[in-house]
Short mmCIF file of C-alpha atoms in Angstrom, two decimals:
data_model
loop_
_atom_site.label_atom_id
_atom_site.label_comp_id
_atom_site.label_asym_id
_atom_site.label_seq_id
_atom_site.Cartn_x
_atom_site.Cartn_y
_atom_site.Cartn_z
CA UNK A 282 -99.64 -14.50 -41.30
CA UNK A 283 -103.11 -15.69 -42.68
CA UNK A 284 -105.63 -16.98 -40.17
CA UNK A 285 -109.14 -18.35 -40.31
CA UNK A 286 -111.37 -19.13 -37.37
CA UNK A 287 -114.48 -21.07 -37.45
CA UNK A 288 -117.05 -21.98 -34.65
CA UNK A 289 -119.40 -24.54 -36.20
CA UNK A 290 -121.83 -27.30 -35.36
CA UNK A 291 -121.01 -29.32 -38.37
CA UNK A 292 -118.09 -31.55 -38.73
CA UNK A 293 -115.04 -30.59 -40.91
CA UNK A 294 -112.71 -32.64 -43.11
CA UNK A 295 -109.13 -32.69 -41.91
CA UNK A 296 -107.63 -33.36 -45.31
CA UNK A 297 -109.48 -30.36 -46.72
CA UNK A 298 -108.16 -28.16 -43.99
CA UNK A 299 -104.54 -29.32 -44.55
CA UNK A 300 -104.91 -28.88 -48.17
CA UNK A 301 -105.92 -25.31 -47.63
CA UNK A 302 -102.94 -24.73 -45.35
CA UNK A 303 -100.59 -25.99 -48.00
CA UNK A 304 -102.13 -24.75 -51.17
CA UNK A 305 -100.05 -22.08 -53.06
CA UNK A 306 -97.74 -22.17 -50.03
CA UNK A 307 -94.45 -23.67 -51.09
CA UNK A 308 -92.41 -21.67 -48.68
CA UNK A 309 -93.65 -23.33 -45.55
CA UNK A 310 -91.93 -26.60 -45.02
CA UNK A 311 -93.63 -27.56 -41.80
CA UNK A 312 -97.31 -28.16 -41.04
CA UNK A 313 -98.36 -29.24 -37.50
CA UNK A 314 -101.97 -30.19 -36.74
CA UNK A 315 -103.79 -30.92 -33.45
CA UNK A 316 -107.05 -32.64 -33.36
CA UNK A 317 -109.04 -32.94 -30.12
CA UNK A 318 -111.63 -35.76 -30.04
CA UNK A 319 -114.52 -36.84 -27.66
CA UNK A 320 -113.00 -39.60 -25.52
CA UNK A 321 -115.07 -42.49 -24.25
CA UNK A 322 -113.93 -42.06 -20.68
CA UNK A 323 -113.16 -39.25 -18.26
CA UNK A 324 -112.10 -39.29 -14.73
CA UNK A 325 -113.13 -43.05 -14.62
CA UNK A 326 -116.73 -42.59 -15.90
CA UNK A 327 -117.91 -43.90 -19.16
CA UNK A 328 -118.90 -40.96 -21.32
CA UNK A 329 -121.55 -41.29 -24.17
CA UNK A 330 -121.15 -37.77 -25.59
CA UNK A 331 -120.57 -34.12 -25.05
CA UNK A 332 -122.57 -30.89 -25.43
CA UNK A 333 -120.56 -27.81 -26.13
CA UNK A 334 -121.92 -24.35 -25.28
CA UNK A 335 -119.94 -21.16 -26.16
CA UNK A 336 -120.29 -17.36 -26.01
CA UNK A 337 -120.76 -16.14 -29.54
CA UNK A 338 -118.74 -13.07 -30.41
CA UNK A 339 -116.41 -13.38 -27.50
CA UNK A 340 -115.20 -16.76 -28.60
CA UNK A 341 -113.99 -15.41 -31.95
CA UNK A 342 -112.39 -12.32 -30.30
CA UNK A 343 -110.60 -14.52 -27.79
CA UNK A 344 -109.15 -16.86 -30.48
CA UNK A 345 -108.14 -13.83 -32.66
CA UNK A 346 -106.15 -12.54 -29.57
CA UNK A 347 -104.56 -15.91 -28.94
CA UNK A 348 -103.44 -16.26 -32.59
CA UNK A 349 -102.13 -12.68 -32.65
CA UNK A 350 -99.91 -13.39 -29.55
CA UNK A 351 -98.58 -16.59 -31.10
CA UNK A 352 -97.80 -14.73 -34.40
CA UNK A 353 -95.79 -12.17 -32.40
CA UNK A 354 -93.75 -14.93 -30.69
CA UNK A 355 -93.07 -17.29 -33.70
CA UNK A 356 -92.62 -16.94 -37.38
CA UNK A 357 -95.95 -18.37 -38.79
CA UNK A 358 -97.27 -18.89 -42.22
CA UNK A 359 -101.00 -19.85 -41.96
CA UNK A 360 -103.16 -20.57 -38.94
CA UNK A 361 -106.51 -22.45 -38.94
CA UNK A 362 -108.72 -22.95 -35.89
CA UNK A 363 -111.96 -24.76 -35.84
CA UNK A 364 -114.03 -25.43 -32.79
CA UNK A 365 -117.13 -27.45 -32.90
CA UNK A 366 -120.27 -26.64 -30.61
CA UNK A 367 -123.51 -28.46 -29.81
CA UNK A 368 -123.87 -32.20 -29.43
CA UNK A 369 -120.93 -34.38 -30.11
CA UNK A 370 -120.69 -38.19 -30.00
CA UNK A 371 -117.68 -40.32 -28.83
CA UNK A 372 -114.75 -40.16 -31.31
CA UNK A 373 -116.03 -37.05 -33.05
CA UNK A 374 -113.55 -34.26 -33.68
CA UNK A 375 -114.07 -31.30 -31.27
CA UNK A 376 -111.24 -28.91 -32.23
CA UNK A 377 -108.68 -28.48 -34.96
CA UNK A 378 -105.54 -26.20 -34.82
CA UNK A 379 -103.39 -26.22 -37.92
CA UNK A 380 -100.20 -24.05 -38.23
CA UNK A 381 -97.76 -23.83 -41.05
CA UNK A 382 -94.20 -22.22 -40.78
CA UNK A 383 -90.88 -22.33 -42.53
CA UNK A 384 -89.57 -24.01 -39.40
CA UNK A 385 -90.90 -26.95 -37.56
CA UNK A 386 -89.97 -25.61 -34.15
CA UNK A 387 -92.30 -22.55 -34.67
CA UNK A 388 -95.20 -24.66 -36.03
CA UNK A 389 -94.98 -27.03 -33.09
CA UNK A 390 -94.80 -24.32 -30.50
CA UNK A 391 -97.46 -22.18 -31.95
CA UNK A 392 -100.02 -25.07 -32.29
CA UNK A 393 -99.44 -26.12 -28.70
CA UNK A 394 -99.51 -22.53 -27.45
CA UNK A 395 -102.81 -21.83 -29.24
CA UNK A 396 -104.39 -25.04 -27.79
CA UNK A 397 -103.09 -24.25 -24.25
CA UNK A 398 -104.50 -20.70 -24.29
CA UNK A 399 -107.79 -21.84 -25.99
CA UNK A 400 -108.20 -24.21 -23.10
CA UNK A 401 -108.16 -21.44 -20.41
CA UNK A 402 -109.27 -18.44 -22.22
CA UNK A 403 -111.77 -19.19 -25.04
CA UNK A 404 -115.43 -19.18 -23.71
CA UNK A 405 -116.46 -22.73 -24.32
CA UNK A 406 -118.01 -25.05 -21.85
CA UNK A 407 -118.41 -28.76 -22.09
CA UNK A 408 -121.32 -30.78 -20.55
CA UNK A 409 -120.58 -34.39 -20.34
CA UNK A 410 -123.21 -37.10 -20.76
CA UNK A 411 -122.11 -40.02 -18.54
CA UNK A 412 -123.62 -43.19 -17.22
CA UNK A 413 -124.48 -41.06 -14.13
CA UNK A 414 -126.25 -38.32 -16.08
CA UNK A 415 -125.35 -34.94 -17.36
CA UNK A 416 -122.45 -32.98 -15.75
CA UNK A 417 -120.75 -29.61 -16.64
CA UNK A 418 -117.04 -30.31 -16.58
CA UNK A 419 -114.78 -28.60 -13.97
CA UNK A 420 -111.83 -26.63 -15.32
CA UNK A 421 -108.48 -28.30 -14.64
CA UNK A 422 -105.73 -26.81 -12.61
CA UNK A 423 -103.29 -28.69 -14.91
CA UNK A 424 -104.61 -26.66 -17.88
CA UNK A 425 -104.04 -23.32 -16.09
CA UNK A 426 -100.48 -24.42 -15.04
CA UNK A 427 -99.79 -25.51 -18.60
CA UNK A 428 -100.85 -22.08 -20.01
CA UNK A 429 -98.80 -20.27 -17.41
CA UNK A 430 -95.55 -22.08 -18.42
CA UNK A 431 -95.45 -20.18 -21.67
CA UNK A 432 -95.01 -16.91 -19.70
CA UNK A 433 -91.59 -18.02 -18.33
CA UNK A 434 -90.31 -20.35 -21.15
CA UNK A 435 -87.97 -19.06 -23.91
CA UNK B 52 -129.17 -0.18 -19.91
CA UNK B 53 -126.54 -2.65 -19.15
CA UNK B 54 -127.10 -6.17 -20.68
CA UNK B 55 -126.09 -9.03 -18.51
CA UNK B 56 -125.79 -12.59 -19.68
CA UNK B 57 -124.95 -15.94 -17.92
CA UNK B 58 -123.51 -19.16 -19.52
CA UNK B 59 -123.30 -22.87 -18.90
CA UNK B 60 -123.60 -24.16 -15.31
CA UNK B 61 -124.16 -20.74 -13.93
CA UNK B 62 -127.05 -20.08 -16.26
CA UNK B 63 -128.59 -23.40 -15.22
CA UNK B 64 -128.05 -22.65 -11.43
CA UNK B 65 -129.66 -19.33 -11.81
CA UNK B 66 -132.50 -20.55 -14.03
CA UNK B 67 -131.93 -17.35 -16.10
CA UNK B 68 -129.88 -16.51 -19.33
CA UNK B 69 -129.97 -12.84 -19.27
CA UNK B 70 -130.89 -9.78 -17.20
CA UNK B 71 -130.84 -6.02 -17.56
CA UNK B 72 -129.83 -3.29 -15.19
CA UNK B 73 -129.99 0.43 -15.50
CA UNK B 74 -126.53 2.00 -15.91
CA UNK B 75 -127.28 4.07 -12.71
CA UNK B 76 -127.53 0.88 -10.61
CA UNK B 77 -123.92 -0.22 -10.97
CA UNK B 78 -120.58 1.41 -12.07
CA UNK B 79 -118.23 -1.66 -11.98
CA UNK B 80 -118.55 -5.41 -12.54
CA UNK B 81 -118.43 -6.09 -8.86
CA UNK B 82 -121.30 -3.71 -8.25
CA UNK B 83 -123.34 -5.39 -11.10
CA UNK B 84 -122.78 -8.65 -9.15
CA UNK B 85 -123.80 -7.11 -5.78
CA UNK B 86 -126.92 -5.55 -7.40
CA UNK B 87 -127.97 -8.93 -8.95
CA UNK B 88 -127.72 -10.56 -5.64
CA UNK B 89 -129.54 -7.78 -3.84
CA UNK B 90 -132.38 -7.98 -6.26
CA UNK B 91 -132.30 -11.82 -6.21
CA UNK B 92 -131.28 -13.04 -2.75
CA UNK B 93 -131.63 -16.62 -3.84
CA UNK B 94 -128.64 -16.13 -6.18
CA UNK B 95 -126.38 -15.20 -3.31
CA UNK B 96 -124.55 -18.59 -2.80
CA UNK B 97 -124.19 -18.95 -6.51
CA UNK B 98 -122.47 -15.61 -6.98
CA UNK B 99 -120.25 -16.10 -3.93
CA UNK B 100 -118.29 -18.76 -6.00
CA UNK B 101 -114.86 -17.26 -6.20
CA UNK B 102 -113.99 -18.98 -9.48
CA UNK B 103 -116.68 -17.14 -11.52
CA UNK B 104 -115.30 -15.21 -14.43
CA UNK B 105 -116.57 -11.97 -15.92
CA UNK B 106 -116.25 -10.28 -19.35
CA UNK B 107 -117.33 -6.80 -20.48
CA UNK B 108 -117.97 -6.42 -24.19
CA UNK B 109 -116.25 -9.83 -24.88
CA UNK B 110 -113.07 -9.03 -22.88
CA UNK B 111 -112.26 -10.98 -19.78
CA UNK B 112 -112.16 -8.34 -16.90
CA UNK B 113 -111.82 -8.22 -13.18
CA UNK B 114 -114.37 -6.84 -10.67
CA UNK B 115 -113.02 -3.32 -10.68
CA UNK B 116 -113.62 -2.88 -14.43
CA UNK B 117 -116.00 -0.02 -15.10
CA UNK B 118 -119.25 -0.48 -16.75
CA UNK B 119 -121.55 2.02 -18.56
CA UNK B 120 -124.87 2.13 -20.54
CA UNK B 121 -124.74 -0.12 -23.62
CA UNK B 122 -122.16 -2.62 -22.10
CA UNK B 123 -122.61 -6.34 -22.32
CA UNK B 124 -121.56 -7.91 -19.12
CA UNK B 125 -121.15 -11.72 -18.93
CA UNK B 126 -120.65 -13.99 -16.03
CA UNK B 127 -119.52 -17.63 -16.47
CA UNK B 128 -117.72 -20.57 -14.92
CA UNK B 129 -114.02 -21.21 -15.82
CA UNK B 130 -113.99 -22.28 -19.44
CA UNK B 131 -113.65 -26.01 -20.50
CA UNK B 132 -113.25 -26.12 -24.33
CA UNK B 133 -110.72 -27.67 -26.44
CA UNK C 24 -98.34 -48.36 -27.93
CA UNK C 25 -98.86 -49.46 -31.42
CA UNK C 26 -96.38 -48.13 -34.00
CA UNK C 27 -95.99 -48.41 -37.81
CA UNK C 28 -92.97 -47.21 -39.81
CA UNK C 29 -92.87 -46.85 -43.60
CA UNK C 30 -90.03 -45.84 -45.75
CA UNK C 31 -91.40 -45.47 -49.31
CA UNK C 32 -91.09 -43.75 -52.66
CA UNK C 33 -94.83 -43.22 -53.27
CA UNK C 34 -96.90 -40.53 -51.80
CA UNK C 35 -99.31 -41.06 -48.91
CA UNK C 36 -102.69 -39.67 -47.97
CA UNK C 37 -102.78 -37.62 -44.76
CA UNK C 38 -106.45 -38.26 -44.14
CA UNK C 39 -106.04 -42.04 -44.38
CA UNK C 40 -103.13 -42.00 -42.08
CA UNK C 41 -104.96 -39.90 -39.44
CA UNK C 42 -108.15 -42.24 -40.01
CA UNK C 43 -105.96 -45.20 -39.07
CA UNK C 44 -104.57 -43.42 -35.97
CA UNK C 45 -108.16 -42.66 -34.76
CA UNK C 46 -110.02 -45.89 -35.84
CA UNK C 47 -111.28 -48.03 -33.01
CA UNK C 48 -109.36 -45.62 -30.72
CA UNK C 49 -111.91 -43.83 -28.49
CA UNK C 50 -109.57 -43.45 -25.51
CA UNK C 51 -107.11 -41.05 -27.14
CA UNK C 52 -108.47 -37.55 -27.23
CA UNK C 53 -105.31 -35.96 -28.68
CA UNK C 54 -103.97 -36.47 -32.21
CA UNK C 55 -100.79 -34.39 -33.25
CA UNK C 56 -99.42 -34.60 -36.86
CA UNK C 57 -96.38 -33.22 -38.38
CA UNK C 58 -95.83 -32.83 -42.16
CA UNK C 59 -92.53 -31.95 -43.62
CA UNK C 60 -92.72 -30.64 -47.31
CA UNK C 61 -90.24 -29.68 -50.02
CA UNK C 62 -89.77 -25.98 -49.90
CA UNK C 63 -89.18 -23.81 -52.87
CA UNK C 64 -86.24 -22.04 -51.30
CA UNK C 65 -83.35 -22.97 -49.03
CA UNK C 66 -80.61 -20.62 -47.86
CA UNK C 67 -81.53 -18.07 -50.50
CA UNK C 68 -81.48 -20.34 -53.43
CA UNK C 69 -84.37 -21.42 -55.48
CA UNK C 70 -85.03 -25.10 -55.25
CA UNK C 71 -86.65 -27.12 -57.92
CA UNK C 72 -86.77 -30.49 -56.15
CA UNK C 73 -85.08 -32.95 -53.77
CA UNK C 74 -83.56 -36.44 -54.04
CA UNK C 75 -83.65 -38.51 -50.96
CA UNK C 76 -81.31 -41.37 -50.23
CA UNK C 77 -81.31 -43.62 -47.19
CA UNK C 78 -79.72 -46.67 -45.65
CA UNK C 79 -82.21 -49.49 -45.86
CA UNK C 80 -82.35 -51.43 -42.69
CA UNK C 81 -80.55 -48.91 -40.52
CA UNK C 82 -83.26 -46.38 -41.25
CA UNK C 83 -86.08 -48.57 -39.76
CA UNK C 84 -84.02 -49.65 -36.81
CA UNK C 85 -83.14 -46.09 -36.11
CA UNK C 86 -86.80 -44.97 -36.15
CA UNK C 87 -87.79 -47.92 -34.01
CA UNK C 88 -85.33 -46.83 -31.43
CA UNK C 89 -86.53 -43.16 -31.47
CA UNK C 90 -90.13 -44.21 -31.07
CA UNK C 91 -89.26 -46.57 -28.27
CA UNK C 92 -87.53 -43.84 -26.29
CA UNK C 93 -90.56 -41.43 -26.87
CA UNK C 94 -92.77 -44.22 -25.59
CA UNK C 95 -90.81 -44.50 -22.35
CA UNK C 96 -90.97 -40.75 -21.76
CA UNK C 97 -94.60 -40.09 -22.54
CA UNK C 98 -97.83 -41.92 -22.43
CA UNK C 99 -98.64 -42.71 -26.08
CA UNK C 100 -101.43 -44.41 -27.98
CA UNK C 101 -100.39 -44.94 -31.55
CA UNK C 102 -97.43 -43.67 -33.55
CA UNK C 103 -97.07 -43.47 -37.26
CA UNK C 104 -94.02 -42.42 -39.19
CA UNK C 105 -93.64 -42.26 -42.96
CA UNK C 106 -90.59 -41.06 -44.69
CA UNK C 107 -90.31 -40.81 -48.50
CA UNK C 108 -87.36 -41.57 -50.53
CA UNK C 109 -86.23 -40.84 -54.17
CA UNK C 110 -87.17 -37.89 -56.25
CA UNK C 111 -89.64 -35.31 -54.76
CA UNK C 112 -90.85 -32.10 -56.20
CA UNK C 113 -91.67 -28.69 -54.63
CA UNK C 114 -94.54 -28.93 -52.32
CA UNK C 115 -94.54 -32.68 -51.94
CA UNK C 116 -94.80 -34.33 -48.58
CA UNK C 117 -91.54 -35.73 -47.27
CA UNK C 118 -92.26 -36.97 -43.79
CA UNK C 119 -95.31 -37.57 -41.67
CA UNK C 120 -95.26 -38.17 -37.84
CA UNK C 121 -98.66 -38.84 -36.27
CA UNK C 122 -99.06 -39.52 -32.57
CA UNK C 123 -102.12 -40.09 -30.42
CA UNK C 124 -102.40 -39.88 -26.74
CA UNK C 125 -104.99 -39.34 -23.90
CA UNK C 126 -103.23 -35.96 -23.24
CA UNK C 127 -102.28 -33.27 -25.66
CA UNK C 128 -99.07 -32.53 -23.97
CA UNK C 129 -97.79 -36.06 -24.50
CA UNK C 130 -98.92 -36.03 -28.19
CA UNK C 131 -97.09 -32.80 -28.92
CA UNK C 132 -94.02 -33.52 -27.09
CA UNK C 133 -93.63 -36.97 -28.66
CA UNK C 134 -94.29 -35.84 -32.21
CA UNK C 135 -91.74 -33.15 -31.76
CA UNK C 136 -89.18 -35.33 -30.10
CA UNK C 137 -89.57 -37.95 -32.94
CA UNK C 138 -89.01 -35.32 -35.55
CA UNK C 139 -85.92 -33.83 -33.76
CA UNK C 140 -84.28 -37.11 -33.34
CA UNK C 141 -85.13 -38.31 -36.85
CA UNK C 142 -83.43 -35.21 -38.14
CA UNK C 143 -80.05 -35.95 -36.42
CA UNK C 144 -80.11 -39.85 -36.20
CA UNK C 145 -82.13 -41.44 -38.98
CA UNK C 146 -79.85 -42.13 -42.04
CA UNK C 147 -81.52 -40.07 -44.71
CA UNK C 148 -79.54 -37.66 -46.98
CA UNK C 149 -81.06 -34.89 -49.09
CA UNK C 150 -79.60 -33.85 -52.39
CA UNK C 151 -81.10 -30.56 -53.47
CA UNK C 152 -81.70 -29.61 -57.15
CA UNK C 153 -81.21 -25.69 -57.31
CA UNK C 154 -80.79 -23.25 -60.03
CA UNK C 155 -76.99 -23.78 -59.50
CA UNK C 156 -77.07 -27.54 -59.88
CA UNK C 157 -77.19 -30.49 -57.54
CA UNK C 158 -75.89 -30.16 -53.99
CA UNK C 159 -75.93 -32.54 -50.96
CA UNK C 160 -77.36 -30.67 -48.00
CA UNK C 161 -75.20 -29.98 -45.00
CA UNK C 162 -76.43 -31.07 -41.64
CA UNK C 163 -77.43 -28.05 -39.41
CA UNK C 164 -75.96 -27.22 -36.12
CA UNK C 165 -79.38 -25.92 -35.08
CA UNK C 166 -80.88 -29.38 -35.55
CA UNK C 167 -78.21 -30.89 -33.27
CA UNK C 168 -78.78 -28.31 -30.71
CA UNK C 169 -82.54 -28.79 -30.78
CA UNK C 170 -82.19 -32.64 -30.31
CA UNK C 171 -79.82 -32.10 -27.43
CA UNK C 172 -82.36 -29.90 -25.56
CA UNK C 173 -84.54 -33.05 -24.89
CA UNK C 174 -81.72 -34.34 -22.80
CA UNK C 175 -81.99 -31.57 -20.19
CA UNK C 176 -85.75 -30.66 -20.28
CA UNK C 177 -88.29 -32.05 -17.95
CA UNK D 113 -65.15 -60.79 -44.60
CA UNK D 114 -66.31 -57.25 -43.41
CA UNK D 115 -68.80 -55.63 -45.74
CA UNK D 116 -68.24 -51.77 -46.02
CA UNK D 117 -70.72 -49.42 -47.56
CA UNK D 118 -70.69 -45.70 -48.29
CA UNK D 119 -73.67 -43.29 -48.55
CA UNK D 120 -74.71 -40.02 -50.18
CA UNK D 121 -71.93 -37.35 -50.74
CA UNK D 122 -69.18 -39.70 -49.41
CA UNK D 123 -70.17 -42.38 -51.93
CA UNK D 124 -70.05 -39.89 -54.68
CA UNK D 125 -66.64 -38.43 -53.57
CA UNK D 126 -65.00 -41.89 -53.33
CA UNK D 127 -66.69 -43.00 -56.64
CA UNK D 128 -67.54 -46.22 -54.91
CA UNK D 129 -70.54 -47.73 -53.05
CA UNK D 130 -69.11 -50.69 -51.25
CA UNK D 131 -65.88 -52.46 -50.34
CA UNK D 132 -64.79 -55.57 -48.67
CA UNK D 133 -61.86 -56.24 -46.17
CA UNK D 134 -60.84 -59.38 -44.64
CA UNK D 135 -61.67 -59.55 -40.84
CA UNK D 136 -57.82 -59.88 -40.15
CA UNK D 137 -57.11 -56.39 -41.67
CA UNK D 138 -58.98 -54.43 -39.05
CA UNK D 139 -60.35 -54.93 -35.54
CA UNK D 140 -62.10 -51.66 -35.01
CA UNK D 141 -63.99 -49.16 -37.02
CA UNK D 142 -60.99 -46.71 -36.95
CA UNK D 143 -58.70 -49.50 -38.15
CA UNK D 144 -61.14 -50.14 -41.08
CA UNK D 145 -61.09 -46.49 -42.08
CA UNK D 146 -57.14 -46.46 -41.76
CA UNK D 147 -56.94 -49.65 -43.98
CA UNK D 148 -59.24 -48.15 -46.59
CA UNK D 149 -56.95 -45.18 -46.77
CA UNK D 150 -53.79 -47.27 -46.91
CA UNK D 151 -55.22 -49.36 -49.75
CA UNK D 152 -56.63 -46.23 -51.59
CA UNK D 153 -54.35 -43.15 -50.79
CA UNK D 154 -56.53 -40.95 -52.99
CA UNK D 155 -59.32 -41.40 -50.38
CA UNK D 156 -57.15 -39.86 -47.57
CA UNK D 157 -58.62 -36.27 -47.61
CA UNK D 158 -62.11 -37.46 -47.85
CA UNK D 159 -61.69 -39.73 -44.67
CA UNK D 160 -60.02 -37.04 -42.74
CA UNK D 161 -63.33 -35.21 -42.61
CA UNK D 162 -64.13 -35.25 -38.86
CA UNK D 163 -67.74 -35.06 -39.18
CA UNK D 164 -68.13 -38.52 -41.02
CA UNK D 165 -70.46 -40.87 -39.09
CA UNK D 166 -70.00 -44.76 -38.87
CA UNK D 167 -72.52 -47.56 -38.09
CA UNK D 168 -71.92 -51.23 -37.50
CA UNK D 169 -74.80 -53.64 -38.15
CA UNK D 170 -77.17 -50.54 -38.36
CA UNK D 171 -76.15 -49.01 -35.17
CA UNK D 172 -74.34 -45.70 -34.95
CA UNK D 173 -70.81 -46.28 -33.23
CA UNK D 174 -67.63 -44.58 -32.62
CA UNK D 175 -64.11 -45.35 -33.89
CA UNK D 176 -63.20 -47.73 -31.03
CA UNK D 177 -66.05 -50.04 -31.71
CA UNK D 178 -64.83 -53.56 -32.58
CA UNK D 179 -65.62 -55.22 -35.91
CA UNK D 180 -65.59 -58.95 -36.75
CA UNK D 181 -66.14 -61.12 -39.76
CA UNK D 182 -69.73 -60.80 -41.09
CA UNK D 183 -70.20 -57.21 -39.87
CA UNK D 184 -71.65 -54.52 -42.01
CA UNK D 185 -69.66 -51.35 -41.53
CA UNK D 186 -71.16 -48.13 -42.95
CA UNK D 187 -69.63 -44.68 -43.42
CA UNK D 188 -71.67 -41.57 -44.29
CA UNK D 189 -71.93 -37.83 -43.77
CA UNK D 190 -74.19 -36.28 -41.06
CA UNK D 191 -77.81 -37.18 -41.85
CA UNK D 192 -80.12 -34.71 -43.39
CA UNK D 193 -83.63 -36.23 -43.50
CA UNK D 194 -87.02 -35.00 -42.28
#
């Protein structure tokens, strides 16, 4: 498995990322991508943007570990993770996970697994800019529960 | 020395991004926390928050984890990326 | 839910399709895409290309039904399905499924569900061009089993 | 009339893409199949294939499904798209 992880302020181009996943890779028939974007609403409040902080060094290490676990569980071709940091406006891309595999089941499972674990283990924090001012987001119990489900399933 | 860093809401609540302790002042992550509160009593309520997470040298750890000179100890709220 | 289905010979542009899924859509934070491509090998044989036949009329109806079921099961924003027909070379895109949702779990589940049902219900047939000549592909039991799993889960 | 069409490997095996029967000749999908074999004995082994699927007016159906004048009946192998 080949993997590339980027933590960056600047935007990225989805088509370029998918092209890199597919280039010279005629054995993987399945490509799954996940894109997370800044929503205009959260918990009923109008949101005008996000600020994303992270823990440099630990972030990359944490994502490496998550991808290594995914690679043990499923047969993967290439994995690409991009997470943006800093100030982001509504509709902007926050996170990209791209996975290729010979089999669609593996590509789907690994992409979702990586997102689920990223959500509860990778040291990123979101501060939301709402009509009522700035607010650090609280972690969601549902995200913890979703990550835990991978321990029992299959 | 042990390097200590804080992130996100925790950093803002403490009004402080990093800190240093001598390696003789604490031998576990829990002791680091206790020492920080002893030296800064105004931080007590913030550090009583059970949901705070800790990492040593970029690995998530629990309170019993040993610390030694040169370690980087981080405290932060539950993560909310993605 | 807004959905668009296309059955076409010509190629499509992934970035354009994702842009349409995201355009004026600031409430959906999650976008999942699946791309199926022509592999260079199948069951040990070197493949030089594929020919895809379908049943015009039934194909669209079948995909409409599959998407309608997905939309009843999960909370979906937009759904886009493209399936190519005719002659396709190694590495070319065969099928695209794009799903947006407020929640990543729904987007992942619906995209995988649509692919799993497309595989066993939509009237497409692949003829493989291998080093040993042309050969209509046999349906896979594993695809049938995978589609059946959705009946019991959740 | 009932319009009958064949797809993919089935069409190639039969050497025929479509066929017509009078609505009086068959009242179910299974009867359509039986009639086709009766009229074309060389098709028998091909239609004995248990995995063949059938659709009436673009909906997948089983052998007991009724057919009437104007219906489009399709026979084809298990699908392999995606």
